[in-house]
Structures are given as C-alpha cells and as structure tokens.
Amino acid sequence: MDGGADGLGADGLGALRDALGERLVIDPELIAPYARDSSRAVADGAPRALVLAETTADVSAALAWAHAARVPVSVRGAGTGLTGGAMAYAGGIIVSLERMSRILEIDSANRIAVVQPGVITGELDDACREQGLFFPPDPASARLCTVGGNIATNAGGLRCVAHGVTSDSVAGLEVVLADGRVMRTGARTRKNAVGYDLTSLFVGSEGTLGVVTEATVRLKPVREGLPRTFRASFDRLEDAGRAVTAIVGGPAQVEVLELMDALSVEIIESFRPSGLVVPAGAMLVGQTVGADAETAAGIVTAICAAHGATDTEISESDALLEARRLSNPALNARGLKISCDVGVPVARLAEMFHGVAEISARHGLRVSTVAHAGDGNLHSTVESPDDAPGIRAADAVIDDITRLALSLDGTISGEHGIGSVKRHELPWQLDDTALAVQQAIKDALDPRGILTPGRAI
Amino acid sequence: MDGGADGLGADGLGALRDALGERLVIDPELIAPYARDSSRAVADGAPRALVLAETTADVSAALAWAHAARVPVSVRGAGTGLTGGAMAYAGGIIVSLERMSRILEIDSANRIAVVQPGVITGELDDACREQGLFFPPDPASARLCTVGGNIATNAGGLRCVAHGVTSDSVAGLEVVLADGRVMRTGARTRKNAVGYDLTSLFVGSEGTLGVVTEATVRLKPVREGLPRTFRASFDRLEDAGRAVTAIVGGPAQVEVLELMDALSVEIIESFRPSGLVVPAGAMLVGQTVGADAETAAGIVTAICAAHGATDTEISESDALLEARRLSNPALNARGLKISCDVGVPVARLAEMFHGVAEISARHGLRVSTVAHAGDGNLHSTVESPDDAPGIRAADAVIDDITRLALSLDGTISGEHGIGSVKRHELPWQLDDTALAVQQAIKDALDPRGILTPGRAI
C-alpha cells in the first residue's frame, strides 16, 4: 500500500495515489511547469506532488489528504496570475484544474452557463456567442486564462467599464473546502437573499478558503449591430485622463475604454508591429456596441478632441484592441513583469497620471502604463533590470504609485489580487479590524491553514 | 454609577446610560413601536432598552455593552421588514438607526454617495436625481424603508430587472462588530480585488454579523428622455408568464417589469381606486427609459399581444407603477401579510404560475400574486384568517409554493431575507456544509451570539 519503494510512501502519498491513480504526478520535471505563475515570485522549494484533478471527487480527495497530513496546497488554473497566488509550496501539493475544462450547460433562456473551473475564458465566451450571448469578464489574457482563475482573483478586464468584475457575473459555485467537504452556494435566479453571500466570499479569495470545482455564471445578450473601435491620441497623458473622466460621465455608453501611454505603445509596436503610431502622450482605444455604436463612437471621439486629442479614428476592425491585449506578452519579452494593479475613482485619473510621472522622474526609472481607464484601473511597469537590485528599485516605484492611488481614494489592487507579491501593502488599505476579520474567517474555514497559506489576506 | 434607583442598575444598563444619555430609552411605551417589524412574527417578550443611535460611537458603545453583558441585540431601520428580522428579543436591546439619516456626500463625478444607514431609500434617490443620477435599489417600500435595511436584507425591488439587487450597488461599508470594534470594507473604485469581499458578506447578513453605520453606494446616470409606462392585460396568467420570458429575452431593455394577478389588481383597486380594470388573468406593468423608450415600450407591448394580451397601453404617466407599489399596504388593510418571496429563473415563470394555481386549488384557499416578473421574483399571499389556524393553513400553502420554486431551480427568498419566518426553509435550499460554513462564520465574528441571534442562517 504505502511501501515507499515507489517513492510515494516516504512522502505519505500512498493513500492519495490509491484515490487518484495516474492523476497524481510526482516526477519533478512534469511538476515544474505547474509550480509557478506569471509573476516575479520565486518558489521557496519543490512541491512533492501535482494533482491533475478530473472531478470534484479528485479535488475532495486531494484536500482531505492534505488536511489530514497538514500539507500546504496551491491551486492552479492556467498560471497566468500576476501576484504569486498560484506558486507551489516547498513540500506542498499542487491542485491543477486544467483537466476540468468542460462547459456543462448553456441555458440561453435564463442566460446562465454552468462550467468547470478549467475552461478557458475566451472559449466560454465563444461558445456563448454562438447563442447570441457573451460572458462579461474579459481579462486581457482571456485566450489563456481560466474561469476558475478569474473567480479566484475576481478578475476584471477590458469590459469592466460596462459590465463590472467577475463577481458580478457569478451566480453560484460548487466549492471543495479545506477538509474535503463539498458545498454549493448561490442560485440560478437573479435574486437570492438566502443567508450569507458565500458566493461573493469565495470569489476573489485566491484559493485560501476552498477550491471552486463548478461555477454557475451569468451571461448577457450580444447587442445587435457592428461594434465600432475608436482611437484618440494625445500629446499629454493628463489630457487623456481628463477625457476619460468626461467620457465616463457623458451620454455615450462605452463597452471598452483603455489607455496606453507612449512607452506602452512603443513596447507593443516593437513586439509585434501593427502600424500603431506612438503618441507624444497617450492613446485611448475603446469600443462601442449596439445599434448606435457609430453615434456613440462619434460622441466619444468628439469628447477626446475637446480635451486635446490631436488625432482620432473610428474603425470597424478591433485590431487596436487586440494590440492592447499584447501589452503583457510584450513586456514579458523585455524581461518585464506587471506588478502594479492600482485603481482610482475615474475622476482622479488625471491626478494619478500626473503623480506617476513625478514618481518616475524622482526615481529616475521609466514607467510604462496601460490602464483599464474607464474603470480607473492602472497597470504600471517599471523599466528596471530583472535582478535583485533592479527588482528592488522597481518595487520602490510601485510602492510609491500604490500609496499615491490610496491617497486618491483608490485601491492597491483592481483585478489581479494580492497573492504574495502585494501582501505587504494590505495594511496600507485595510484597517486592523478588517485584517482580523479576514483572518477569523480563514481560521473558521481552514483551521489547519493548508489552503494557499500566507497569501491574499 | 449603577445604583438601580432609577431602574437602570437592576438591568445593568447604568454603564450604557453613561455613554448614551437620553439616547438610551427604557420606557416600555416608547420602546414598543421599535420592537416589531411588518411581518406576522410575534415578540417573545419585552426588550429592556432602546438605543436611538446618533453616531458610530453610539452603536459601538451599545454593542460593546451587549457583548460584555451577553444581551441579545436587534437592529432596526424603518421596521418595514417582512420576515421578522428586526423583532426585539425578550430582555434584549434594540439598536435603532433612524437618527443616523444623513446623506454625507454625493460625488457625482465618480457616481458614488456616502450615507448613514437610516436615510430613507426614496429620499436618497431624490437627492441623487437632482444631480442627474439615481440610486438603483428600489423596493416597493422605497418611500418608507431605509438604505441600511436594504443592505441588511440585500433588498431588491422594481428596478432589479435592469440594475440588480442592493449588493450590486454597495461599494463599501463601515460596520460595528459584535464586540464594538469598527471596521471599514470596500473601496470607492469600481474594482477592488483586495482580500475577502467583506462588503458582500455583510450585505444580506440581516444584522447577524455587525451593524452597518455608513455605506458607500454606487449611483447610475438617469437616462435622457421621458420614461414610458406600459400595461398589458391577459386572460390567462400563464400567458403573461410566457410574455415575460419573451420580453426579457428580447431586444428591448426594460427598466421595470411587474406582474399583478387578477386578485392582486382587485385588492389594490379596492384599497385605493385608480381606475385599474381587473383582468381575467393578470396584468403586466412596466417601464422603459432612455431616448428610445417609446420604441422599446412598443416592442414590449407587441410581444405581449403576440402572447395573448387582450389589451395593451403605453403612457407617459407612472400611475400604474404607483398602483403596483400599493400592493403591500392594500394587503395589510385586509389583515393579510406577504410571507412569500420565492424566485425562479424567468424562463420557468409560466410553470411557476401554473403550479401556484394548482396549489391554491388543492388547499381551497385563494392566493394573490404580485411579481417582480422581470427577475422571476414572486410574492404570493394566501387569503386566510389572521388567527392561529388561519396562519397555519396559509403557511402550508406557502411551504408548497416554496418547494415548487425550488423544484424549478429557484430560491426560497429573492429579496426579503430569511429572518425568523423562513428559517425552517433554509435546509430545503442549502446543503449541510453550506449551513455549517454560515454558522462557522457567525461564530468567528460574533462568538457570543448576541447579534440578531437565531435568525437568517
């Protein structure tokens, strides 16, 4: 049973192998790709095993075992996280959900889909569009990331300005708790005032309270008509910020409203040339949808012109948005990682951009910023070598940008979550009582602290 | 200090009087109006004191005292609740928030308001409209109920079909915990992926986890153009249900979509005659907004006609919606109380209406139903005497309707919450693990169980 001759007994993994068979992987080379995410976080040692879960029962068996053995567990979708949340633990086990990737149901009449956590976000969206519906959450990594990962981090993305964050689209969950018990939350109805909102508690909990094994999500109807993509280039970044405030407060509803500063455009264009003209200050790109998309795009570009845009464009192609989505791979190709995800109220964007420029100048380091401008969420990246002193210097800049965002009534994380990378910032935003309440909930649901310990809260 | 000669010492209330002065009320006659809500729930005895809180510090002092003395606390806004959630406890204290009724800020640029919990929902909405914005939650009792009560129950209302429930409009809270500690949750940004979503955990927690003393809420812009109110009368209730499914799945966005069955219309019209013609089956009333409100209302009434409506109407007056809001007072005038708040996915509405008629016939009791049809939320009321046997008979009907809703993928409560009235239904919807997780959270945050004990979860 638990002999040790096969290398399982010594680790106490025998019982888990009995339950999981070949879905338990212990070969370090096979495990390695599952042991990290897309952040700069560094593993503290090698995990002991990887669980390629195929069913809720697999996840339950893995957690029950880890609970009994007091072994730390990391949970992984596609590994696109940017805050170290899915990094493996030394001696821990990894629960991968990539094999639980089925769309179980699309109920078009009630605008609900039921999915496993490993389904790729963009593929769910595609399947819904065949029925005239779409899945609102739309991270820039939608072609790579999973719905489970979106739920774990309460991911945002390009369409948040119109449709909110992931939690706004989650109606219910199936969750495996730390000790292996399985629970269902939520309902398929639009309203559900039944006890505590456990669904929202688990969304954004970054794997620290349980593992989501099924999600019931809300869909929206695709509006008729051809979407329009708009662009406006500005000589001054702050002008673009003021334009965003005016657009969001104006009469035209935008589906997407993104900002790239000059350096970001340059980085994207040099990564994959698509004819982007690098502006002196910043470029706004976005989309309007529905029967009046052309009119709305016209209103938006007129607002941009009134706020100093030097050049505007309306198009039926969404190539500009696809270019925007290349920001992260383009940064990675330069050895740079996004580690800033602050948010501010949209009316504070111009102040925020002004302050980021000041911080960049003060530190003597170039900063590129892309922003989900319509919802006030900024991703700034510091040009700094990918070595210890370089990372330290970059982190000092990000800390200053983060404190600036908080001084403008902002947040330390809009959509990437806290993970390990931003944990030191938590007390900057949350008071001692809120921190204590989070820990009390964690202790109540995971008393042995096996689930993604030391992160998120 | 705590002498007893003034009637305070014997109850151990002296320290609380020192903190609160005349804001601590012990006269039973003055307390009585604060001891109950608008449900059929019956008090189990007289409370010992009422706290007319004026500040967060008052609430904190009251809870710290109750925590130390292990005295149960009920929390009260306007007392419009329908599930017994705000009923006083024998020997307990009541924390009333009616004096904390200020709108602290309306930040129109960022579409945020900061309010105290006792502000009347409709008055907040009025104040926002002066700045071209509105507060989305819109319970039928909006002219009476408070924002704090809306938050406690995660209230819904007429505009949910377009704008969701209260939790969709709450960005952050100030909360006093059971032991008197004060905590802030959330942020003023659209996105906030920082730790657990404590805001959503407290919304809908019905006073069992803490007392909300301030709320930061999201506002939306009022759309230009004159709203249109539409009406469609049907000979058969199920046809109206099918029409609702088609409207919600159709191209026209509705702001409000309500259903009154024939008996409901009769009850409302006899309570306050306004020329409503009682239909044979049911009446749909609703509203469209925006520049294309007339077109949208035309689409809706055409869908109704195609689904068997015998008569339709489009108007610029919202008298029909005001009539709909009279449902609860009209029922109360007959000695009837709404105690059903089930929800179903909108595509199941026709089945639901069919089943309610069957249940009514089987029990030999007339049932009137009003519904926030667009979001699938039904309030059925049983015509039955207001005495013990009559209430028992009515409860048996409601139990059957509730089980029917669950069999149609529905919920036992859409917007009123659980309180004491629906607590026996909780295990019908929630599995044992979910019930245990709720209790674990309750125990973690209120270890002495002083806050609204024995209700909601």
mmCIF file of N, CA, C and O in Angstrom, chain B residues 274-324:
data_model
loop_
_atom_site.group_PDB
_atom_site.id
_atom_site.type_symbol
_atom_site.label_atom_id
_atom_site.label_comp_id
_atom_site.label_asym_id
_atom_site.label_seq_id
_atom_site.Cartn_x
_atom_site.Cartn_y
_atom_site.Cartn_z
ATOM 1 N N SER B 274 -58.137 53.604 -8.592
ATOM 2 C CA SER B 274 -57.448 54.480 -9.547
ATOM 3 C C SER B 274 -57.803 54.101 -10.982
ATOM 4 O O SER B 274 -57.070 54.450 -11.907
ATOM 5 N N GLY B 275 -58.921 53.388 -11.126
ATOM 6 C CA GLY B 275 -59.369 53.064 -12.476
ATOM 7 C C GLY B 275 -58.740 51.828 -13.086
ATOM 8 O O GLY B 275 -58.870 51.585 -14.287
ATOM 9 N N LEU B 276 -58.023 51.043 -12.262
ATOM 10 C CA LEU B 276 -57.482 49.789 -12.791
ATOM 11 C C LEU B 276 -58.628 48.861 -13.186
ATOM 12 O O LEU B 276 -59.570 48.683 -12.413
ATOM 13 N N VAL B 277 -58.536 48.278 -14.389
ATOM 14 C CA VAL B 277 -59.531 47.304 -14.813
ATOM 15 C C VAL B 277 -59.001 45.915 -14.455
ATOM 16 O O VAL B 277 -57.909 45.532 -14.895
ATOM 17 N N VAL B 278 -59.771 45.191 -13.651
ATOM 18 C CA VAL B 278 -59.313 43.870 -13.214
ATOM 19 C C VAL B 278 -59.315 42.919 -14.405
ATOM 20 O O VAL B 278 -60.344 42.732 -15.053
ATOM 21 N N PRO B 279 -58.157 42.342 -14.725
ATOM 22 C CA PRO B 279 -58.097 41.429 -15.865
ATOM 23 C C PRO B 279 -58.631 40.059 -15.475
ATOM 24 O O PRO B 279 -58.779 39.753 -14.288
ATOM 25 N N ALA B 280 -58.886 39.214 -16.479
ATOM 26 C CA ALA B 280 -59.320 37.851 -16.174
ATOM 27 C C ALA B 280 -58.158 37.044 -15.608
ATOM 28 O O ALA B 280 -58.346 36.213 -14.713
ATOM 29 N N GLY B 281 -56.949 37.308 -16.108
ATOM 30 C CA GLY B 281 -55.806 36.512 -15.659
ATOM 31 C C GLY B 281 -54.771 37.330 -14.911
ATOM 32 O O GLY B 281 -54.565 37.141 -13.706
ATOM 33 N N ALA B 282 -54.153 38.255 -15.601
ATOM 34 C CA ALA B 282 -53.081 39.031 -14.977
ATOM 35 C C ALA B 282 -52.806 40.285 -15.784
ATOM 36 O O ALA B 282 -53.207 40.410 -16.947
ATOM 37 N N MET B 283 -52.110 41.199 -15.148
ATOM 38 C CA MET B 283 -51.708 42.453 -15.774
ATOM 39 C C MET B 283 -50.199 42.584 -15.628
ATOM 40 O O MET B 283 -49.661 42.391 -14.537
ATOM 41 N N LEU B 284 -49.544 42.868 -16.741
ATOM 42 C CA LEU B 284 -48.138 43.264 -16.674
ATOM 43 C C LEU B 284 -48.064 44.771 -16.740
ATOM 44 O O LEU B 284 -48.749 45.391 -17.565
ATOM 45 N N VAL B 285 -47.262 45.362 -15.874
ATOM 46 C CA VAL B 285 -46.972 46.789 -15.991
ATOM 47 C C VAL B 285 -45.456 46.946 -15.906
ATOM 48 O O VAL B 285 -44.775 46.150 -15.260
ATOM 49 N N GLY B 286 -44.961 47.957 -16.577
ATOM 50 C CA GLY B 286 -43.520 48.155 -16.534
ATOM 51 C C GLY B 286 -43.138 49.479 -17.124
ATOM 52 O O GLY B 286 -44.004 50.310 -17.448
ATOM 53 N N GLN B 287 -41.841 49.676 -17.238
ATOM 54 C CA GLN B 287 -41.353 50.963 -17.710
ATOM 55 C C GLN B 287 -40.148 50.750 -18.626
ATOM 56 O O GLN B 287 -39.355 49.832 -18.416
ATOM 57 N N THR B 288 -40.050 51.610 -19.612
ATOM 58 C CA THR B 288 -38.841 51.697 -20.423
ATOM 59 C C THR B 288 -38.300 53.113 -20.281
ATOM 60 O O THR B 288 -39.063 54.050 -20.014
ATOM 61 N N VAL B 289 -36.990 53.260 -20.409
ATOM 62 C CA VAL B 289 -36.379 54.576 -20.230
ATOM 63 C C VAL B 289 -35.416 54.845 -21.377
ATOM 64 O O VAL B 289 -35.058 53.948 -22.141
ATOM 65 N N GLY B 290 -34.988 56.101 -21.458
ATOM 66 C CA GLY B 290 -33.996 56.481 -22.460
ATOM 67 C C GLY B 290 -34.638 57.090 -23.687
ATOM 68 O O GLY B 290 -35.864 57.195 -23.805
ATOM 69 N N ALA B 291 -33.784 57.487 -24.606
ATOM 70 C CA ALA B 291 -34.257 58.187 -25.799
ATOM 71 C C ALA B 291 -35.197 57.315 -26.631
ATOM 72 O O ALA B 291 -36.076 57.826 -27.318
ATOM 73 N N ASP B 292 -35.016 55.999 -26.547
ATOM 74 C CA ASP B 292 -35.861 55.109 -27.342
ATOM 75 C C ASP B 292 -36.925 54.411 -26.488
ATOM 76 O O ASP B 292 -37.373 53.309 -26.809
ATOM 77 N N ALA B 293 -37.353 55.079 -25.420
ATOM 78 C CA ALA B 293 -38.330 54.475 -24.508
ATOM 79 C C ALA B 293 -39.637 54.132 -25.219
ATOM 80 O O ALA B 293 -40.229 53.079 -24.984
ATOM 81 N N GLU B 294 -40.087 55.024 -26.095
ATOM 82 C CA GLU B 294 -41.358 54.781 -26.809
ATOM 83 C C GLU B 294 -41.235 53.555 -27.705
ATOM 84 O O GLU B 294 -42.123 52.688 -27.716
ATOM 85 N N THR B 295 -40.143 53.478 -28.448
ATOM 86 C CA THR B 295 -39.911 52.319 -29.316
ATOM 87 C C THR B 295 -39.853 51.035 -28.502
ATOM 88 O O THR B 295 -40.460 50.018 -28.850
ATOM 89 N N ALA B 296 -39.105 51.074 -27.404
ATOM 90 C CA ALA B 296 -38.945 49.880 -26.575
ATOM 91 C C ALA B 296 -40.293 49.449 -26.000
ATOM 92 O O ALA B 296 -40.618 48.254 -25.975
ATOM 93 N N ALA B 297 -41.084 50.417 -25.537
ATOM 94 C CA ALA B 297 -42.402 50.077 -24.990
ATOM 95 C C ALA B 297 -43.279 49.463 -26.080
ATOM 96 O O ALA B 297 -44.068 48.542 -25.818
ATOM 97 N N GLY B 298 -43.127 49.943 -27.295
ATOM 98 C CA GLY B 298 -43.877 49.378 -28.415
ATOM 99 C C GLY B 298 -43.482 47.927 -28.683
ATOM 100 O O GLY B 298 -44.337 47.072 -28.935
ATOM 101 N N ILE B 299 -42.191 47.660 -28.598
ATOM 102 C CA ILE B 299 -41.724 46.279 -28.777
ATOM 103 C C ILE B 299 -42.302 45.386 -27.684
ATOM 104 O O ILE B 299 -42.792 44.278 -27.945
ATOM 105 N N VAL B 300 -42.281 45.876 -26.467
ATOM 106 C CA VAL B 300 -42.770 45.081 -25.330
ATOM 107 C C VAL B 300 -44.261 44.782 -25.479
ATOM 108 O O VAL B 300 -44.694 43.631 -25.308
ATOM 109 N N THR B 301 -45.038 45.796 -25.799
ATOM 110 C CA THR B 301 -46.490 45.550 -25.906
ATOM 111 C C THR B 301 -46.796 44.653 -27.101
ATOM 112 O O THR B 301 -47.737 43.852 -27.049
ATOM 113 N N ALA B 302 -45.997 44.742 -28.162
ATOM 114 C CA ALA B 302 -46.201 43.834 -29.297
ATOM 115 C C ALA B 302 -45.913 42.391 -28.895
ATOM 116 O O ALA B 302 -46.635 41.465 -29.298
ATOM 117 N N ILE B 303 -44.870 42.195 -28.097
ATOM 118 C CA ILE B 303 -44.575 40.845 -27.597
ATOM 119 C C ILE B 303 -45.748 40.346 -26.745
ATOM 120 O O ILE B 303 -46.176 39.188 -26.857
ATOM 121 N N CYS B 304 -46.275 41.238 -25.928
ATOM 122 C CA CYS B 304 -47.417 40.848 -25.082
ATOM 123 C C CYS B 304 -48.606 40.436 -25.955
ATOM 124 O O CYS B 304 -49.256 39.412 -25.701
ATOM 125 N N ALA B 305 -48.893 41.244 -26.977
ATOM 126 C CA ALA B 305 -50.014 40.927 -27.858
ATOM 127 C C ALA B 305 -49.806 39.567 -28.525
ATOM 128 O O ALA B 305 -50.740 38.767 -28.649
ATOM 129 N N ALA B 306 -48.563 39.309 -28.921
ATOM 130 C CA ALA B 306 -48.270 38.029 -29.574
ATOM 131 C C ALA B 306 -48.401 36.860 -28.607
ATOM 132 O O ALA B 306 -48.513 35.713 -29.035
ATOM 133 N N HIS B 307 -48.361 37.140 -27.313
ATOM 134 C CA HIS B 307 -48.506 36.076 -26.305
ATOM 135 C C HIS B 307 -49.887 36.079 -25.657
ATOM 136 O O HIS B 307 -50.061 35.543 -24.562
ATOM 137 N N GLY B 308 -50.859 36.729 -26.318
ATOM 138 C CA GLY B 308 -52.234 36.596 -25.860
ATOM 139 C C GLY B 308 -52.776 37.759 -25.048
ATOM 140 O O GLY B 308 -53.874 37.651 -24.498
ATOM 141 N N ALA B 309 -52.038 38.871 -24.974
ATOM 142 C CA ALA B 309 -52.590 40.028 -24.257
ATOM 143 C C ALA B 309 -53.854 40.495 -24.964
ATOM 144 O O ALA B 309 -53.897 40.567 -26.192
ATOM 145 N N THR B 310 -54.885 40.793 -24.177
ATOM 146 C CA THR B 310 -56.158 41.212 -24.757
ATOM 147 C C THR B 310 -56.205 42.722 -24.938
ATOM 148 O O THR B 310 -57.036 43.238 -25.681
ATOM 149 N N ASP B 311 -55.284 43.419 -24.288
ATOM 150 C CA ASP B 311 -55.395 44.870 -24.235
ATOM 151 C C ASP B 311 -54.046 45.410 -23.777
ATOM 152 O O ASP B 311 -53.478 44.919 -22.793
ATOM 153 N N THR B 312 -53.496 46.379 -24.513
ATOM 154 C CA THR B 312 -52.226 46.977 -24.091
ATOM 155 C C THR B 312 -52.322 48.492 -24.132
ATOM 156 O O THR B 312 -53.200 49.061 -24.790
ATOM 157 N N GLU B 313 -51.381 49.128 -23.437
ATOM 158 C CA GLU B 313 -51.442 50.585 -23.280
ATOM 159 C C GLU B 313 -50.025 51.096 -23.037
ATOM 160 O O GLU B 313 -49.240 50.443 -22.331
ATOM 161 N N ILE B 314 -49.706 52.243 -23.607
ATOM 162 C CA ILE B 314 -48.428 52.916 -23.322
ATOM 163 C C ILE B 314 -48.743 54.324 -22.857
ATOM 164 O O ILE B 314 -49.575 55.002 -23.464
ATOM 165 N N SER B 315 -48.090 54.743 -21.788
ATOM 166 C CA SER B 315 -48.454 56.020 -21.178
ATOM 167 C C SER B 315 -47.202 56.771 -20.733
ATOM 168 O O SER B 315 -46.139 56.182 -20.527
ATOM 169 N N GLU B 316 -47.348 58.087 -20.592
ATOM 170 C CA GLU B 316 -46.239 58.881 -20.054
ATOM 171 C C GLU B 316 -46.381 59.089 -18.553
ATOM 172 O O GLU B 316 -45.529 59.721 -17.924
ATOM 173 N N SER B 317 -47.438 58.562 -17.977
ATOM 174 C CA SER B 317 -47.654 58.679 -16.536
ATOM 175 C C SER B 317 -47.198 57.394 -15.862
ATOM 176 O O SER B 317 -47.319 56.308 -16.416
ATOM 177 N N ASP B 318 -46.662 57.517 -14.649
ATOM 178 C CA ASP B 318 -46.271 56.290 -13.960
ATOM 179 C C ASP B 318 -47.282 55.878 -12.888
ATOM 180 O O ASP B 318 -46.958 55.194 -11.927
ATOM 181 N N ALA B 319 -48.546 56.286 -13.100
ATOM 182 C CA ALA B 319 -49.605 55.959 -12.132
ATOM 183 C C ALA B 319 -49.731 54.448 -11.929
ATOM 184 O O ALA B 319 -49.997 53.972 -10.819
ATOM 185 N N LEU B 320 -49.537 53.683 -13.002
ATOM 186 C CA LEU B 320 -49.677 52.232 -12.884
ATOM 187 C C LEU B 320 -48.620 51.643 -11.952
ATOM 188 O O LEU B 320 -48.885 50.705 -11.206
ATOM 189 N N LEU B 321 -47.414 52.195 -12.014
ATOM 190 C CA LEU B 321 -46.361 51.693 -11.123
ATOM 191 C C LEU B 321 -46.653 52.102 -9.686
ATOM 192 O O LEU B 321 -46.379 51.333 -8.751
ATOM 193 N N GLU B 322 -47.193 53.293 -9.516
ATOM 194 C CA GLU B 322 -47.556 53.717 -8.157
ATOM 195 C C GLU B 322 -48.639 52.800 -7.592
ATOM 196 O O GLU B 322 -48.635 52.454 -6.411
ATOM 197 N N ALA B 323 -49.570 52.408 -8.455
ATOM 198 C CA ALA B 323 -50.612 51.467 -8.013
ATOM 199 C C ALA B 323 -49.966 50.148 -7.578
ATOM 200 O O ALA B 323 -50.300 49.586 -6.528
ATOM 201 N N ARG B 324 -49.026 49.670 -8.374
ATOM 202 C CA ARG B 324 -48.343 48.416 -8.032
ATOM 203 C C ARG B 324 -47.694 48.507 -6.646
ATOM 204 O O ARG B 324 -47.711 47.542 -5.863
#
